Short mmCIF file of C-alpha atoms and ligand atoms in Angstrom, two decimals:
data_model
loop_
_atom_site.label_atom_id
_atom_site.label_comp_id
_atom_site.label_asym_id
_atom_site.label_seq_id
_atom_site.Cartn_x
_atom_site.Cartn_y
_atom_site.Cartn_z
CA MET A 1 158.40 101.55 107.26
CA ALA A 2 161.27 101.17 104.92
CA GLY A 3 164.21 102.26 106.40
CA GLU A 4 168.15 101.22 108.17
CA GLU A 5 167.06 99.45 110.73
CA LEU A 6 169.14 100.14 114.19
CA VAL A 7 168.03 98.51 116.24
CA ARG A 8 165.92 94.82 116.76
CA MET A 9 164.46 93.27 119.87
CA GLU A 10 162.97 89.23 119.67
CA ASN A 11 161.41 87.99 121.24
CA ILE A 12 161.97 89.58 124.57
CA ASN A 13 161.04 87.70 127.91
CA LYS A 14 161.73 88.93 131.91
CA PHE A 15 160.25 87.78 134.93
CA TYR A 16 160.78 90.05 138.56
CA GLY A 17 160.46 86.12 140.79
CA ARG A 18 156.98 85.04 140.05
CA ILE A 19 156.00 88.34 137.79
CA HIS A 20 156.24 87.81 134.58
CA ALA A 21 157.16 91.93 133.27
CA LEU A 22 157.82 91.15 129.07
CA ARG A 23 155.44 88.69 127.28
CA ASP A 24 157.91 87.86 124.31
CA VAL A 25 158.25 90.95 122.98
CA SER A 26 160.05 91.74 119.48
CA LEU A 27 160.11 95.29 118.42
CA ARG A 28 161.99 97.05 115.83
CA ILE A 29 163.29 100.74 115.92
CA ASP A 30 165.08 102.82 112.60
CA ARG A 31 167.00 105.35 111.68
CA HIS A 32 165.89 108.64 112.07
CA GLU A 33 163.31 107.42 114.05
CA VAL A 34 160.93 108.86 116.70
CA VAL A 35 159.23 106.77 118.27
CA GLY A 36 156.08 106.94 121.02
CA LEU A 37 155.44 104.14 123.58
CA LEU A 38 152.60 104.41 125.35
CA GLY A 39 150.35 101.74 127.10
CA ASP A 40 148.67 102.48 131.36
CA ASN A 41 150.67 101.42 134.02
CA GLY A 42 151.98 98.68 135.16
CA ALA A 43 152.41 97.83 131.18
CA GLY A 44 156.10 97.27 130.83
CA LYS A 45 156.92 100.06 129.28
CA SER A 46 159.77 100.73 132.16
CA THR A 47 161.05 97.65 132.17
CA LEU A 48 161.63 97.52 128.14
CA ILE A 49 163.87 100.14 128.14
CA LYS A 50 165.57 99.65 130.94
CA VAL A 51 166.94 95.85 128.93
CA LEU A 52 167.89 97.30 126.27
CA SER A 53 169.70 100.61 128.01
CA GLY A 54 170.95 97.32 130.95
CA ALA A 55 169.48 98.55 133.77
CA VAL A 56 167.60 95.27 133.78
CA PRO A 57 168.82 91.67 132.75
CA LEU A 58 166.85 90.04 130.68
CA THR A 59 165.49 86.45 130.92
CA SER A 60 165.08 85.39 127.48
CA GLY A 61 165.37 86.80 124.17
CA ASP A 62 168.19 88.86 121.77
CA ILE A 63 169.03 92.19 121.33
CA PHE A 64 170.80 93.21 118.10
CA VAL A 65 172.09 96.70 116.81
CA LYS A 66 172.85 97.63 113.57
CA GLY A 67 171.91 93.54 112.85
CA LYS A 68 174.62 92.35 115.15
CA LYS A 69 173.34 90.70 118.07
CA VAL A 70 174.94 91.63 120.75
CA GLU A 71 174.92 90.86 125.30
CA ILE A 72 173.22 94.29 126.80
CA LYS A 73 174.31 93.06 130.51
CA ARG A 74 174.83 96.94 131.92
CA THR A 75 174.47 99.92 130.79
CA THR A 76 178.20 100.47 129.99
CA ASP A 77 177.20 97.54 126.62
CA ALA A 78 174.75 99.67 125.35
CA ILE A 79 176.54 103.68 125.61
CA ALA A 80 178.91 101.22 124.10
CA ASN A 81 176.44 100.58 121.37
CA GLY A 82 175.62 103.53 120.88
CA ILE A 83 172.20 103.37 123.38
CA GLU A 84 172.07 106.87 126.78
CA THR A 85 168.80 106.42 128.38
CA ILE A 86 167.11 109.95 129.88
CA TYR A 87 164.87 108.68 132.68
CA GLN A 88 162.65 111.20 135.13
CA ASP A 89 165.10 111.22 137.50
CA SER A 90 167.96 111.42 135.15
CA ALA A 91 171.05 110.34 136.24
CA LEU A 92 172.75 113.87 136.96
CA VAL A 93 175.20 114.89 139.66
CA PRO A 94 173.80 117.14 140.91
CA GLN A 95 176.63 118.75 142.76
CA LEU A 96 178.72 118.55 139.69
CA SER A 97 179.07 121.70 137.10
CA ILE A 98 177.19 121.65 134.13
CA ALA A 99 180.60 121.06 132.37
CA ARG A 100 181.55 117.84 134.59
CA ASN A 101 177.73 116.42 134.32
CA LEU A 102 178.07 116.61 131.05
CA PHE A 103 181.58 114.52 130.39
CA LEU A 104 181.13 112.22 133.30
CA GLY A 105 183.19 109.26 133.40
CA ARG A 106 184.63 110.52 130.36
CA GLU A 107 186.08 113.76 130.84
CA PRO A 108 189.14 114.79 128.47
CA VAL A 109 192.33 115.47 130.08
CA LYS A 110 195.21 117.32 130.08
CA GLY A 111 199.09 116.73 129.74
CA PRO A 112 200.55 113.70 130.90
CA ALA A 113 197.38 110.84 131.24
CA PHE A 114 199.14 109.87 134.89
CA LEU A 115 198.12 113.55 136.21
CA ASN A 116 194.45 112.90 135.44
CA ARG A 117 194.72 116.92 135.34
CA LEU A 118 190.99 117.24 133.40
CA ASP A 119 191.06 119.91 131.01
CA HIS A 120 188.19 122.36 131.46
CA GLU A 121 189.29 125.37 129.69
CA THR A 122 187.92 121.96 126.61
CA MET A 123 184.88 120.53 128.89
CA GLY A 124 183.71 124.14 129.34
CA ALA A 125 183.74 125.29 125.03
CA VAL A 126 182.24 121.47 124.17
CA ALA A 127 179.45 122.53 127.02
CA ARG A 128 178.58 126.09 125.43
CA GLN A 129 177.77 125.08 122.17
CA LEU A 130 175.85 122.14 123.64
CA LEU A 131 173.67 124.10 125.87
CA LYS A 132 173.31 126.20 122.52
CA LYS A 133 172.45 123.38 120.15
CA VAL A 134 169.79 121.79 122.24
CA GLY A 135 167.65 125.25 123.58
CA ILE A 136 169.22 126.97 126.64
CA THR A 137 169.18 130.77 125.07
CA LYS A 138 170.55 132.05 128.23
CA ASP A 139 173.21 132.39 128.54
CA ILE A 140 174.71 129.88 132.02
CA PRO A 141 178.27 129.71 132.39
CA PRO A 142 178.90 125.55 132.11
CA GLU A 143 180.43 125.84 135.51
CA THR A 144 177.23 125.82 137.33
CA PRO A 145 176.41 122.60 139.39
CA ILE A 146 172.54 121.12 138.23
CA THR A 147 171.34 122.15 141.90
CA ALA A 148 170.74 125.81 140.14
CA LEU A 149 168.75 124.82 137.88
CA SER A 150 165.22 123.76 136.82
CA GLY A 151 163.18 120.98 135.44
CA GLY A 152 163.64 121.91 132.55
CA GLU A 153 167.00 122.84 132.65
CA ARG A 154 168.20 119.92 133.49
CA GLN A 155 166.72 117.69 130.63
CA ALA A 156 168.34 120.17 128.54
CA VAL A 157 171.29 118.99 130.16
CA ALA A 158 171.18 115.40 130.43
CA ILE A 159 170.03 115.60 126.29
CA ALA A 160 172.87 117.59 125.61
CA ARG A 161 174.85 115.01 126.73
CA ALA A 162 173.36 112.33 124.76
CA MET A 163 173.37 113.78 121.97
CA GLN A 164 177.94 114.80 122.59
CA PHE A 165 178.30 111.59 122.22
CA ASP A 166 176.93 110.76 119.50
CA SER A 167 174.20 107.74 120.44
CA ASP A 168 172.90 106.28 117.63
CA LEU A 169 169.16 106.32 120.15
CA ILE A 170 168.40 108.19 122.71
CA ILE A 171 165.56 106.99 125.26
CA LEU A 172 163.35 109.26 126.41
CA ASP A 173 161.39 107.72 129.60
CA GLU A 174 158.75 109.68 131.46
CA PRO A 175 160.57 113.35 131.13
CA THR A 176 158.52 115.91 130.99
CA ASN A 177 157.18 115.04 134.50
CA ASN A 178 156.87 117.26 137.20
CA LEU A 179 158.00 119.99 134.62
CA GLY A 180 156.42 123.09 133.75
CA VAL A 181 154.38 123.99 130.51
CA ALA A 182 157.61 126.12 129.35
CA GLU A 183 160.28 123.54 130.27
CA THR A 184 158.08 120.75 128.47
CA GLN A 185 157.97 122.46 124.74
CA GLY A 186 161.43 122.69 125.24
CA VAL A 187 161.89 119.12 126.09
CA LEU A 188 159.31 118.32 123.13
CA ARG A 189 161.94 120.61 120.57
CA PHE A 190 164.82 118.47 121.26
CA VAL A 191 163.17 115.38 120.38
CA ARG A 192 162.48 116.67 116.94
CA GLU A 193 165.69 118.16 116.39
CA ALA A 194 166.73 114.55 117.54
CA ARG A 195 166.01 113.13 114.54
CA ASP A 196 166.86 116.62 112.79
CA THR A 197 170.71 115.93 114.50
CA GLY A 198 170.46 112.36 112.93
CA HIS A 199 169.13 110.43 116.21
CA SER A 200 166.22 108.43 116.22
CA CYS A 201 164.88 107.59 119.75
CA ILE A 202 161.99 106.19 121.59
CA PHE A 203 160.00 108.56 123.57
CA ILE A 204 157.49 107.48 126.96
CA ALA A 205 155.09 109.43 128.45
CA HIS A 206 151.74 109.71 129.87
CA ASN A 207 150.81 112.40 128.00
CA ILE A 208 149.18 110.82 124.78
CA HIS A 209 149.48 114.70 123.07
CA HIS A 210 152.96 114.87 124.36
CA VAL A 211 153.64 112.13 122.05
CA PHE A 212 151.05 112.57 119.31
CA GLN A 213 153.01 115.99 118.60
CA VAL A 214 156.39 114.83 117.78
CA VAL A 215 156.64 111.36 117.38
CA ASP A 216 156.57 109.27 113.53
CA ARG A 217 155.16 105.97 114.88
CA ILE A 218 153.58 104.93 118.62
CA MET A 219 154.39 101.05 119.74
CA VAL A 220 151.34 100.65 122.43
CA MET A 221 152.20 97.62 125.20
CA ARG A 222 149.31 96.20 127.39
CA GLY A 223 149.86 93.41 129.65
CA GLY A 224 153.31 92.70 128.93
CA LYS A 225 152.98 92.40 125.61
CA LEU A 226 152.96 94.88 122.19
CA VAL A 227 150.07 95.06 121.13
CA ALA A 228 150.83 97.83 118.29
CA ASP A 229 153.94 98.51 117.16
CA ASP A 230 153.42 100.39 113.84
CA ILE A 231 150.24 103.10 115.04
CA ASP A 232 150.61 106.83 112.45
CA PRO A 233 149.59 109.60 114.34
CA LYS A 234 148.54 111.16 111.77
CA LYS A 235 146.69 109.03 111.23
CA THR A 236 145.02 107.94 114.72
CA THR A 237 142.87 110.45 116.48
CA ILE A 238 143.72 109.86 120.28
CA GLU A 239 140.48 108.37 121.50
CA GLN A 240 142.18 105.43 119.09
CA VAL A 241 144.89 105.00 120.53
CA GLU A 242 143.49 105.29 124.67
CA ARG A 243 140.77 102.25 123.72
CA VAL A 244 143.79 100.28 122.25
CA ILE A 245 146.00 100.83 125.64
CA THR A 246 143.33 99.97 127.20
CA GLY A 247 142.33 96.96 125.35
CA GLU A 248 138.56 98.74 124.44
CA HIS A 249 139.06 98.15 120.69
CA LEU A 250 138.99 93.92 121.59
CA LEU A 251 135.07 93.96 123.12
CA HIS A 252 132.92 95.70 120.21
N1 ADP B 301 162.24 95.68 140.14
C1 ADP B 301 161.24 95.05 139.79
N2 ADP B 301 160.23 94.26 141.32
C2 ADP B 301 159.77 93.35 140.38
N3 ADP B 301 158.38 93.91 139.62
C3 ADP B 301 158.82 94.38 139.58
C4 ADP B 301 159.75 95.63 139.79
N4 ADP B 301 160.07 97.04 138.23
C5 ADP B 301 158.39 96.04 137.42
N5 ADP B 301 157.94 95.13 138.35
C6 ADP B 301 156.32 94.90 137.76
O1 ADP B 301 156.80 94.49 136.33
C7 ADP B 301 154.99 95.42 136.02
C8 ADP B 301 155.91 96.04 134.43
O2 ADP B 301 156.18 97.78 135.63
P1 ADP B 301 157.30 98.28 134.78
O3 ADP B 301 157.66 98.67 133.66
O4 ADP B 301 157.14 99.50 135.67
O5 ADP B 301 155.45 99.30 133.63
P2 ADP B 301 154.97 100.57 133.04
O6 ADP B 301 156.86 101.57 132.91
O7 ADP B 301 154.46 100.72 131.99
O8 ADP B 301 153.90 101.48 134.17
C9 ADP B 301 154.97 95.79 136.60
O9 ADP B 301 153.81 94.34 137.48
C10 ADP B 301 155.20 95.49 138.02
O10 ADP B 301 154.97 96.26 139.57
MG1 MG B 302 157.43 103.34 133.05
#
């Protein structure tokens, strides 16, 4: 691993009351790297991602982005540092259109700013481009409300949003849960494409096979600790990784 460092977390601890959810976790993500994060239920994966995306405050430890120490206290801090997170039930507003969701909170305006008139033309044009980029080949008008989309199409919109603001790091926490086969393939394709378009990615999924298909490197958490951070999916079997997840490899 000799790439250019994008994000580094050092000695991160997180307590929820008396529950020690993260125990001295240190890790590094490089540019153009797609990293899989695996671990059993309750291992601390989502908590780690929430700390990095500003959804929950850390108890102790440091976060560095491009070598500079940063304070990530809320999601806007993470976004300002180029970190976008896509959760399982992604943060789209179902009643609003695809175009509006792509620009949520950052809508372009037309005319004098005080009139606050949204530039629907620009939003529509950019939305069409983005949808094509994330592999939605069906001609879905950008005015379509999110409620009219399938699960996979919704994920695609969420990913398109992360891509358009040129986030450096896109985090996906269990994005394929509840998706059909074709939709899942779509999400996996987006993850692969994220790297090709210059992003880094942390990919959490229940299905180890999915992770093996798209990542460069695998990290494993167990009991709040990062117990492996450099598993090469090309040189390791799924069974070996499963033993690291359960801790069974320690018994021999
Ligand atoms: N909001 C919370 N309040 C209290 N405990 C929590 C909260 N969120 C997670 N935990 C606990 O922290 C630990 C790690 O959970 P989590 O990060 O969700 O694991 P994973 O995503 O790997 O399944 C678990 O013991 C879980 O019960
Ligand atoms: Mg989780």
